[in-house]
Amino acid sequence: MVLLRRIIGEALRKRRRAQQRTLRDVSTAANVSLGYLSEIERGHKEASSELLASICEALDTRLSDVLGEVSRTVAGVEDSQRLEKMREARRARVATAPRVDATVTALRVRPLTHPPQRRVRHTVPEARVAA
Amino acid sequence: MVLLRRIIGEALRKRRRAQQRTLRDVSTAANVSLGYLSEIERGHKEASSELLASICEALDTRLSDVLGEVSRTVAGVEDSQRLEKMREARRARVATAPRVDATVTALRVRPLTHPPQRRVRHTVPEARVAA
């Protein structure tokens, strides 16, 4: 499951750091305690709609820009989680597949598309060796 | 200020209705009480990150898709609020602007870019009238 508050928190922290501002500075501007802002940035607390708007204003950032970035990050996480699920399902299919006897397995693993080549013995003529 | 929870609630309700599903159906699938889901859809309650993920799953919708739609809606609201602010600021400037005398005002309102045209009197020759 994607934890939205963690991704929102990271987006807010990234913007604050890009502006080289301290937690104290932004928390004062947004009228929120320093500790609470820190908890929000680390994804430990949910920010209410009012507080999120207030933090965005303090960062001189549009809420829609933050949400746009967040939705793209969430999409990336969802994609990789989906891929992981597909991989797991495949692994489970392989693990629970009925066993086949050794010969069939061998044929499956290395199908004989080409007939085995004869080994050609290269012998050096004795005349040459003598020379 | 943009109330994010209201816009999220509207996006969720829209999706549920598009699927022609009831509050009861989705609330059961998302493991949330019917009343709480209704409050979230109307923007009266904030949905936690976990609950939002659960509702999206119940609606068979990607959270990132909902967030993408929400960010576009928020951008639209922000744009119109910005425009309204600009209009208000303009109104305030006009209201507090120093008064100018009537002549200057008239000149400003209708600048004389073209010289006034002479009125040409069209007179009908008497001969024609007689005919």
PDB file of C-alpha atoms in Angstrom:
ATOM      1  CA  MET A   1       0.000   0.000   0.000  1.00  0.00           C
ATOM      2  CA  VAL A   2       1.213   3.505  -0.847  1.00  0.00           C
ATOM      3  CA  LEU A   3       1.397   5.737   2.228  1.00  0.00           C
ATOM      4  CA  LEU A   4       0.283   9.103   0.918  1.00  0.00           C
ATOM      5  CA  ARG A   5       1.340  11.104   3.996  1.00  0.00           C
ATOM      6  CA  ARG A   6       4.934   9.906   3.605  1.00  0.00           C
ATOM      7  CA  ILE A   7       5.085  11.056  -0.012  1.00  0.00           C
ATOM      8  CA  ILE A   8       3.439  14.396   0.814  1.00  0.00           C
ATOM      9  CA  GLY A   9       5.901  14.864   3.676  1.00  0.00           C
ATOM     10  CA  GLU A  10       8.872  14.185   1.412  1.00  0.00           C
ATOM     11  CA  ALA A  11       7.575  16.658  -1.198  1.00  0.00           C
ATOM     12  CA  LEU A  12       7.195  19.375   1.442  1.00  0.00           C
ATOM     13  CA  ARG A  13      10.624  18.724   2.942  1.00  0.00           C
ATOM     14  CA  LYS A  14      12.226  18.802  -0.511  1.00  0.00           C
ATOM     15  CA  ARG A  15      10.718  22.196  -1.235  1.00  0.00           C
ATOM     16  CA  ARG A  16      11.714  23.643   2.129  1.00  0.00           C
ATOM     17  CA  ARG A  17      15.301  22.447   1.685  1.00  0.00           C
ATOM     18  CA  ALA A  18      15.433  23.770  -1.882  1.00  0.00           C
ATOM     19  CA  GLN A  19      14.615  27.189  -0.401  1.00  0.00           C
ATOM     20  CA  GLN A  20      17.321  26.675   2.245  1.00  0.00           C
ATOM     21  CA  ARG A  21      14.832  27.360   5.002  1.00  0.00           C
ATOM     22  CA  THR A  22      14.692  25.891   8.491  1.00  0.00           C
ATOM     23  CA  LEU A  23      11.842  23.979  10.094  1.00  0.00           C
ATOM     24  CA  ARG A  24      11.568  26.859  12.555  1.00  0.00           C
ATOM     25  CA  ASP A  25      11.171  29.435   9.811  1.00  0.00           C
ATOM     26  CA  VAL A  26       8.488  27.543   7.887  1.00  0.00           C
ATOM     27  CA  SER A  27       6.616  26.385  11.004  1.00  0.00           C
ATOM     28  CA  THR A  28       6.389  29.997  12.202  1.00  0.00           C
ATOM     29  CA  ALA A  29       5.160  31.184   8.795  1.00  0.00           C
ATOM     30  CA  ALA A  30       2.600  28.348   8.606  1.00  0.00           C
ATOM     31  CA  ASN A  31       1.490  28.858  12.220  1.00  0.00           C
ATOM     32  CA  VAL A  32       2.211  25.271  13.230  1.00  0.00           C
ATOM     33  CA  SER A  33       4.547  23.918  15.903  1.00  0.00           C
ATOM     34  CA  LEU A  34       8.045  22.959  14.788  1.00  0.00           C
ATOM     35  CA  GLY A  35       7.587  19.427  16.098  1.00  0.00           C
ATOM     36  CA  TYR A  36       4.329  18.913  14.222  1.00  0.00           C
ATOM     37  CA  LEU A  37       5.787  20.155  10.933  1.00  0.00           C
ATOM     38  CA  SER A  38       8.719  17.793  11.413  1.00  0.00           C
ATOM     39  CA  GLU A  39       6.303  14.881  12.013  1.00  0.00           C
ATOM     40  CA  ILE A  40       4.392  15.785   8.838  1.00  0.00           C
ATOM     41  CA  GLU A  41       7.591  15.972   6.781  1.00  0.00           C
ATOM     42  CA  ARG A  42       8.614  12.520   8.021  1.00  0.00           C
ATOM     43  CA  GLY A  43       5.174  11.098   7.206  1.00  0.00           C
ATOM     44  CA  HIS A  44       4.348  10.324  10.825  1.00  0.00           C
ATOM     45  CA  LYS A  45       1.332  12.641  11.014  1.00  0.00           C
ATOM     46  CA  GLU A  46      -1.464  13.445   8.578  1.00  0.00           C
ATOM     47  CA  ALA A  47      -1.754  17.135   7.718  1.00  0.00           C
ATOM     48  CA  SER A  48      -5.336  18.442   7.622  1.00  0.00           C
ATOM     49  CA  SER A  49      -6.455  20.213   4.454  1.00  0.00           C
ATOM     50  CA  GLU A  50      -6.197  23.572   6.231  1.00  0.00           C
ATOM     51  CA  LEU A  51      -2.692  22.870   7.522  1.00  0.00           C
ATOM     52  CA  LEU A  52      -1.478  21.627   4.151  1.00  0.00           C
ATOM     53  CA  ALA A  53      -2.756  24.821   2.504  1.00  0.00           C
ATOM     54  CA  SER A  54      -1.050  26.862   5.211  1.00  0.00           C
ATOM     55  CA  ILE A  55       2.309  25.079   4.775  1.00  0.00           C
ATOM     56  CA  CYS A  56       2.135  25.524   0.990  1.00  0.00           C
ATOM     57  CA  GLU A  57       1.455  29.234   1.472  1.00  0.00           C
ATOM     58  CA  ALA A  58       4.408  29.476   3.885  1.00  0.00           C
ATOM     59  CA  LEU A  59       6.573  27.813   1.216  1.00  0.00           C
ATOM     60  CA  ASP A  60       5.153  30.164  -1.449  1.00  0.00           C
ATOM     61  CA  THR A  61       4.123  27.053  -3.400  1.00  0.00           C
ATOM     62  CA  ARG A  62       0.875  26.162  -5.090  1.00  0.00           C
ATOM     63  CA  LEU A  63      -0.892  23.213  -3.468  1.00  0.00           C
ATOM     64  CA  SER A  64      -1.695  21.923  -6.964  1.00  0.00           C
ATOM     65  CA  ASP A  65       2.037  21.785  -7.797  1.00  0.00           C
ATOM     66  CA  VAL A  66       2.762  19.742  -4.667  1.00  0.00           C
ATOM     67  CA  LEU A  67      -0.177  17.417  -5.446  1.00  0.00           C
ATOM     68  CA  GLY A  68       0.940  17.023  -9.055  1.00  0.00           C
ATOM     69  CA  GLU A  69       4.411  15.969  -7.913  1.00  0.00           C
ATOM     70  CA  VAL A  70       2.891  13.664  -5.277  1.00  0.00           C
ATOM     71  CA  SER A  71       0.605  11.968  -7.832  1.00  0.00           C
ATOM     72  CA  ARG A  72       3.579  11.280 -10.124  1.00  0.00           C
ATOM     73  CA  THR A  73       5.585   9.796  -7.239  1.00  0.00           C
ATOM     74  CA  VAL A  74       2.603   7.665  -6.166  1.00  0.00           C
ATOM     75  CA  ALA A  75       2.231   6.437  -9.776  1.00  0.00           C
ATOM     76  CA  GLY A  76       5.872   5.345  -9.769  1.00  0.00           C
ATOM     77  CA  VAL A  77       5.472   3.453  -6.492  1.00  0.00           C
ATOM     78  CA  GLU A  78       2.250   1.827  -7.741  1.00  0.00           C
ATOM     79  CA  ASP A  79       3.982   0.712 -10.943  1.00  0.00           C
ATOM     80  CA  SER A  80       6.863  -0.930  -9.100  1.00  0.00           C
ATOM     81  CA  GLN A  81       4.487  -2.565  -6.588  1.00  0.00           C
ATOM     82  CA  ARG A  82       2.419  -3.952  -9.469  1.00  0.00           C
ATOM     83  CA  LEU A  83       5.541  -5.328 -11.117  1.00  0.00           C
ATOM     84  CA  GLU A  84       6.610  -6.951  -7.846  1.00  0.00           C
ATOM     85  CA  LYS A  85       3.155  -8.556  -7.481  1.00  0.00           C
ATOM     86  CA  MET A  86       3.380  -9.977 -11.004  1.00  0.00           C
ATOM     87  CA  ARG A  87       6.822 -11.385 -10.248  1.00  0.00           C
ATOM     88  CA  GLU A  88       5.571 -12.966  -7.025  1.00  0.00           C
ATOM     89  CA  ALA A  89       2.595 -14.516  -8.809  1.00  0.00           C
ATOM     90  CA  ARG A  90       4.946 -15.990 -11.398  1.00  0.00           C
ATOM     91  CA  ARG A  91       7.217 -17.396  -8.707  1.00  0.00           C
ATOM     92  CA  ALA A  92       4.183 -18.941  -6.986  1.00  0.00           C
ATOM     93  CA  ARG A  93       3.046 -20.516 -10.283  1.00  0.00           C
ATOM     94  CA  VAL A  94       6.484 -22.016 -10.855  1.00  0.00           C
ATOM     95  CA  ALA A  95       6.684 -23.338  -7.276  1.00  0.00           C
ATOM     96  CA  THR A  96       3.263 -25.002  -7.403  1.00  0.00           C
ATOM     97  CA  ALA A  97       3.550 -26.332 -10.976  1.00  0.00           C
ATOM     98  CA  PRO A  98       3.229 -30.171 -11.293  1.00  0.00           C
ATOM     99  CA  ARG A  99       6.603 -31.915 -11.495  1.00  0.00           C
ATOM    100  CA  VAL A 100       7.520 -33.588 -14.751  1.00  0.00           C
ATOM    101  CA  ASP A 101       9.991 -36.476 -15.107  1.00  0.00           C
ATOM    102  CA  ALA A 102      13.654 -35.780 -15.632  1.00  0.00           C
ATOM    103  CA  THR A 103      13.755 -36.531 -19.356  1.00  0.00           C
ATOM    104  CA  VAL A 104      10.942 -34.109 -20.234  1.00  0.00           C
ATOM    105  CA  THR A 105      12.489 -31.449 -18.013  1.00  0.00           C
ATOM    106  CA  ALA A 106      15.835 -31.874 -19.740  1.00  0.00           C
ATOM    107  CA  LEU A 107      14.166 -31.609 -23.138  1.00  0.00           C
ATOM    108  CA  ARG A 108      12.323 -28.492 -22.037  1.00  0.00           C
ATOM    109  CA  VAL A 109      15.395 -26.837 -20.651  1.00  0.00           C
ATOM    110  CA  ARG A 110      17.634 -27.612 -23.635  1.00  0.00           C
ATOM    111  CA  PRO A 111      15.467 -28.387 -26.649  1.00  0.00           C
ATOM    112  CA  LEU A 112      17.322 -30.289 -29.392  1.00  0.00           C
ATOM    113  CA  THR A 113      16.787 -27.820 -32.182  1.00  0.00           C
ATOM    114  CA  HIS A 114      20.103 -28.771 -33.786  1.00  0.00           C
ATOM    115  CA  PRO A 115      21.354 -32.371 -34.005  1.00  0.00           C
ATOM    116  CA  PRO A 116      24.499 -32.952 -31.932  1.00  0.00           C
ATOM    117  CA  GLN A 117      27.544 -32.306 -34.067  1.00  0.00           C
ATOM    118  CA  ARG A 118      30.129 -35.012 -34.654  1.00  0.00           C
ATOM    119  CA  ARG A 119      33.395 -34.424 -33.035  1.00  0.00           C
ATOM    120  CA  VAL A 120      36.080 -34.072 -35.675  1.00  0.00           C
ATOM    121  CA  ARG A 121      39.507 -35.140 -34.566  1.00  0.00           C
ATOM    122  CA  HIS A 122      42.154 -32.888 -35.965  1.00  0.00           C
ATOM    123  CA  THR A 123      45.252 -34.931 -36.408  1.00  0.00           C
ATOM    124  CA  VAL A 124      48.491 -33.397 -37.454  1.00  0.00           C
ATOM    125  CA  PRO A 125      50.189 -35.249 -40.314  1.00  0.00           C
ATOM    126  CA  GLU A 126      53.385 -36.908 -39.177  1.00  0.00           C
ATOM    127  CA  ALA A 127      55.335 -35.313 -42.034  1.00  0.00           C
ATOM    128  CA  ARG A 128      54.704 -31.854 -40.655  1.00  0.00           C
ATOM    129  CA  VAL A 129      55.682 -32.809 -37.175  1.00  0.00           C
ATOM    130  CA  ALA A 130      58.920 -34.156 -38.550  1.00  0.00           C
ATOM    131  CA  ALA A 131      59.575 -30.872 -40.403  1.00  0.00           C
TER     132      ALA A 131
ATOM    133  CA  MET B   1      -8.093  28.707   0.570  1.00  0.00           C
ATOM    134  CA  VAL B   2      -8.603  25.464  -1.320  1.00  0.00           C
ATOM    135  CA  LEU B   3     -10.146  22.728   0.831  1.00  0.00           C
ATOM    136  CA  LEU B   4      -8.402  19.612  -0.337  1.00  0.00           C
ATOM    137  CA  ARG B   5     -10.696  17.148   1.455  1.00  0.00           C
ATOM    138  CA  ARG B   6     -13.719  18.555  -0.384  1.00  0.00           C
ATOM    139  CA  ILE B   7     -12.066  18.054  -3.775  1.00  0.00           C
ATOM    140  CA  ILE B   8     -10.865  14.559  -2.863  1.00  0.00           C
ATOM    141  CA  GLY B   9     -14.386  13.711  -1.648  1.00  0.00           C
ATOM    142  CA  GLU B  10     -15.924  14.913  -4.915  1.00  0.00           C
ATOM    143  CA  ALA B  11     -13.437  12.874  -6.972  1.00  0.00           C
ATOM    144  CA  LEU B  12     -14.229   9.714  -4.992  1.00  0.00           C
ATOM    145  CA  ARG B  13     -18.002  10.256  -5.221  1.00  0.00           C
ATOM    146  CA  LYS B  14     -17.744  10.857  -8.975  1.00  0.00           C
ATOM    147  CA  ARG B  15     -15.911   7.569  -9.465  1.00  0.00           C
ATOM    148  CA  ARG B  16     -18.330   5.604  -7.295  1.00  0.00           C
ATOM    149  CA  ARG B  17     -21.322   7.030  -9.184  1.00  0.00           C
ATOM    150  CA  ALA B  18     -19.684   6.359 -12.557  1.00  0.00           C
ATOM    151  CA  GLN B  19     -19.526   2.703 -11.486  1.00  0.00           C
ATOM    152  CA  GLN B  20     -23.185   2.878 -10.395  1.00  0.00           C
ATOM    153  CA  ARG B  21     -22.289   1.590  -6.964  1.00  0.00           C
ATOM    154  CA  THR B  22     -23.907   2.423  -3.653  1.00  0.00           C
ATOM    155  CA  LEU B  23     -22.236   3.897  -0.563  1.00  0.00           C
ATOM    156  CA  ARG B  24     -23.052   0.614   1.190  1.00  0.00           C
ATOM    157  CA  ASP B  25     -21.273  -1.459  -1.432  1.00  0.00           C
ATOM    158  CA  VAL B  26     -18.084   0.630  -1.479  1.00  0.00           C
ATOM    159  CA  SER B  27     -17.995   1.139   2.297  1.00  0.00           C
ATOM    160  CA  THR B  28     -18.199  -2.646   2.818  1.00  0.00           C
ATOM    161  CA  ALA B  29     -15.443  -3.270   0.261  1.00  0.00           C
ATOM    162  CA  ALA B  30     -13.239  -0.559   1.828  1.00  0.00           C
ATOM    163  CA  ASN B  31     -13.963  -1.743   5.369  1.00  0.00           C
ATOM    164  CA  VAL B  32     -15.232   1.657   6.516  1.00  0.00           C
ATOM    165  CA  SER B  33     -18.627   2.611   7.928  1.00  0.00           C
ATOM    166  CA  LEU B  34     -21.209   3.895   5.463  1.00  0.00           C
ATOM    167  CA  GLY B  35     -21.589   7.138   7.438  1.00  0.00           C
ATOM    168  CA  TYR B  36     -17.862   7.814   7.471  1.00  0.00           C
ATOM    169  CA  LEU B  37     -17.509   7.235   3.731  1.00  0.00           C
ATOM    170  CA  SER B  38     -20.416   9.611   3.151  1.00  0.00           C
ATOM    171  CA  GLU B  39     -18.722  12.259   5.330  1.00  0.00           C
ATOM    172  CA  ILE B  40     -15.479  11.838   3.356  1.00  0.00           C
ATOM    173  CA  GLU B  41     -17.297  12.149   0.019  1.00  0.00           C
ATOM    174  CA  ARG B  42     -18.929  15.379   1.201  1.00  0.00           C
ATOM    175  CA  GLY B  43     -15.585  16.767   2.381  1.00  0.00           C
ATOM    176  CA  HIS B  44     -16.628  16.857   6.031  1.00  0.00           C
ATOM    177  CA  LYS B  45     -13.974  14.421   7.243  1.00  0.00           C
ATOM    178  CA  GLU B  46     -10.323  13.925   6.346  1.00  0.00           C
ATOM    179  CA  ALA B  47      -9.481  10.442   5.100  1.00  0.00           C
ATOM    180  CA  SER B  48      -6.245   9.017   6.493  1.00  0.00           C
ATOM    181  CA  SER B  49      -3.665   7.763   4.006  1.00  0.00           C
ATOM    182  CA  GLU B  50      -4.602   4.159   4.823  1.00  0.00           C
ATOM    183  CA  LEU B  51      -8.335   4.784   4.382  1.00  0.00           C
ATOM    184  CA  LEU B  52      -7.833   6.658   1.109  1.00  0.00           C
ATOM    185  CA  ALA B  53      -5.782   3.743  -0.249  1.00  0.00           C
ATOM    186  CA  SER B  54      -8.478   1.334   0.908  1.00  0.00           C
ATOM    187  CA  ILE B  55     -11.299   3.317  -0.765  1.00  0.00           C
ATOM    188  CA  CYS B  56      -9.321   3.526  -4.008  1.00  0.00           C
ATOM    189  CA  GLU B  57      -8.789  -0.223  -3.911  1.00  0.00           C
ATOM    190  CA  ALA B  58     -12.516  -0.757  -3.309  1.00  0.00           C
ATOM    191  CA  LEU B  59     -13.210   1.433  -6.346  1.00  0.00           C
ATOM    192  CA  ASP B  60     -10.580  -0.471  -8.359  1.00  0.00           C
ATOM    193  CA  THR B  61      -8.894   2.878  -9.001  1.00  0.00           C
ATOM    194  CA  ARG B  62      -5.275   3.897  -8.751  1.00  0.00           C
ATOM    195  CA  LEU B  63      -4.629   6.439  -5.993  1.00  0.00           C
ATOM    196  CA  SER B  64      -2.313   8.270  -8.394  1.00  0.00           C
ATOM    197  CA  ASP B  65      -5.190   8.729 -10.874  1.00  0.00           C
ATOM    198  CA  VAL B  66      -7.410  10.232  -8.183  1.00  0.00           C
ATOM    199  CA  LEU B  67      -4.571  12.508  -7.042  1.00  0.00           C
ATOM    200  CA  GLY B  68      -3.846  13.570 -10.614  1.00  0.00           C
ATOM    201  CA  GLU B  69      -7.472  14.573 -11.108  1.00  0.00           C
ATOM    202  CA  VAL B  70      -7.507  16.316  -7.711  1.00  0.00           C
ATOM    203  CA  SER B  71      -4.357  18.315  -8.518  1.00  0.00           C
ATOM    204  CA  ARG B  72      -5.895  19.536 -11.793  1.00  0.00           C
ATOM    205  CA  THR B  73      -9.110  20.567 -10.013  1.00  0.00           C
ATOM    206  CA  VAL B  74      -7.102  22.356  -7.297  1.00  0.00           C
ATOM    207  CA  ALA B  75      -5.102  24.167 -10.010  1.00  0.00           C
ATOM    208  CA  GLY B  76      -8.352  25.401 -11.575  1.00  0.00           C
ATOM    209  CA  VAL B  77      -9.647  26.678  -8.230  1.00  0.00           C
ATOM    210  CA  GLU B  78      -6.305  28.357  -7.486  1.00  0.00           C
ATOM    211  CA  ASP B  79      -6.329  30.079 -10.879  1.00  0.00           C
ATOM    212  CA  SER B  80      -9.814  31.493 -10.400  1.00  0.00           C
ATOM    213  CA  GLN B  81      -9.016  32.576  -6.828  1.00  0.00           C
ATOM    214  CA  ARG B  82      -5.881  34.348  -8.093  1.00  0.00           C
ATOM    215  CA  LEU B  83      -7.890  36.114 -10.790  1.00  0.00           C
ATOM    216  CA  GLU B  84     -10.463  37.206  -8.227  1.00  0.00           C
ATOM    217  CA  LYS B  85      -7.690  38.579  -5.978  1.00  0.00           C
ATOM    218  CA  MET B  86      -6.237  40.552  -8.886  1.00  0.00           C
ATOM    219  CA  ARG B  87      -9.696  41.982  -9.664  1.00  0.00           C
ATOM    220  CA  GLU B  88     -10.212  42.942  -6.027  1.00  0.00           C
ATOM    221  CA  ALA B  89      -6.799  44.640  -5.871  1.00  0.00           C
ATOM    222  CA  ARG B  90      -7.674  46.594  -9.016  1.00  0.00           C
ATOM    223  CA  ARG B  91     -11.025  47.651  -7.571  1.00  0.00           C
ATOM    224  CA  ALA B  92      -9.253  48.773  -4.381  1.00  0.00           C
ATOM    225  CA  ARG B  93      -6.722  50.798  -6.429  1.00  0.00           C
ATOM    226  CA  VAL B  94      -9.518  52.507  -8.380  1.00  0.00           C
ATOM    227  CA  ALA B  95     -11.499  53.253  -5.198  1.00  0.00           C
ATOM    228  CA  THR B  96      -8.515  54.819  -3.418  1.00  0.00           C
ATOM    229  CA  ALA B  97      -7.039  56.594  -6.476  1.00  0.00           C
ATOM    230  CA  PRO B  98      -6.790  60.433  -6.162  1.00  0.00           C
ATOM    231  CA  ARG B  99      -9.662  62.192  -7.935  1.00  0.00           C
ATOM    232  CA  VAL B 100      -8.861  64.158 -11.060  1.00  0.00           C
ATOM    233  CA  ASP B 101     -10.922  67.015 -12.427  1.00  0.00           C
ATOM    234  CA  ALA B 102     -13.734  66.336 -14.837  1.00  0.00           C
ATOM    235  CA  THR B 103     -11.910  67.455 -18.000  1.00  0.00           C
ATOM    236  CA  VAL B 104      -8.928  65.158 -17.463  1.00  0.00           C
ATOM    237  CA  THR B 105     -11.250  62.252 -16.647  1.00  0.00           C
ATOM    238  CA  ALA B 106     -13.202  62.848 -19.836  1.00  0.00           C
ATOM    239  CA  LEU B 107     -10.000  62.946 -21.872  1.00  0.00           C
ATOM    240  CA  ARG B 108      -8.820  59.738 -20.252  1.00  0.00           C
ATOM    241  CA  VAL B 109     -12.042  57.927 -20.838  1.00  0.00           C
ATOM    242  CA  ARG B 110     -12.394  58.986 -24.469  1.00  0.00           C
ATOM    243  CA  PRO B 111      -9.002  60.046 -25.799  1.00  0.00           C
ATOM    244  CA  LEU B 112      -9.178  62.193 -28.950  1.00  0.00           C
ATOM    245  CA  THR B 113      -7.140  59.955 -31.186  1.00  0.00           C
ATOM    246  CA  HIS B 114      -9.032  61.152 -34.276  1.00  0.00           C
ATOM    247  CA  PRO B 115      -9.963  64.819 -34.842  1.00  0.00           C
ATOM    248  CA  PRO B 116     -13.731  65.373 -34.770  1.00  0.00           C
ATOM    249  CA  GLN B 117     -15.142  65.038 -38.276  1.00  0.00           C
ATOM    250  CA  ARG B 118     -16.960  67.886 -39.926  1.00  0.00           C
ATOM    251  CA  ARG B 119     -20.621  67.366 -40.416  1.00  0.00           C
ATOM    252  CA  VAL B 120     -21.416  67.448 -44.136  1.00  0.00           C
ATOM    253  CA  ARG B 121     -24.878  68.623 -44.966  1.00  0.00           C
ATOM    254  CA  HIS B 122     -26.313  66.715 -47.814  1.00  0.00           C
ATOM    255  CA  THR B 123     -28.635  69.006 -49.689  1.00  0.00           C
ATOM    256  CA  VAL B 124     -30.754  67.824 -52.511  1.00  0.00           C
ATOM    257  CA  PRO B 125     -30.541  70.005 -55.653  1.00  0.00           C
ATOM    258  CA  GLU B 126     -33.840  71.817 -56.281  1.00  0.00           C
ATOM    259  CA  ALA B 127     -33.937  70.669 -59.916  1.00  0.00           C
ATOM    260  CA  ARG B 128     -34.247  67.022 -58.822  1.00  0.00           C
ATOM    261  CA  VAL B 129     -36.942  67.804 -56.314  1.00  0.00           C
ATOM    262  CA  ALA B 130     -38.902  69.526 -59.073  1.00  0.00           C
ATOM    263  CA  ALA B 131     -38.539  66.434 -61.345  1.00  0.00           C
TER     264      ALA B 131
END
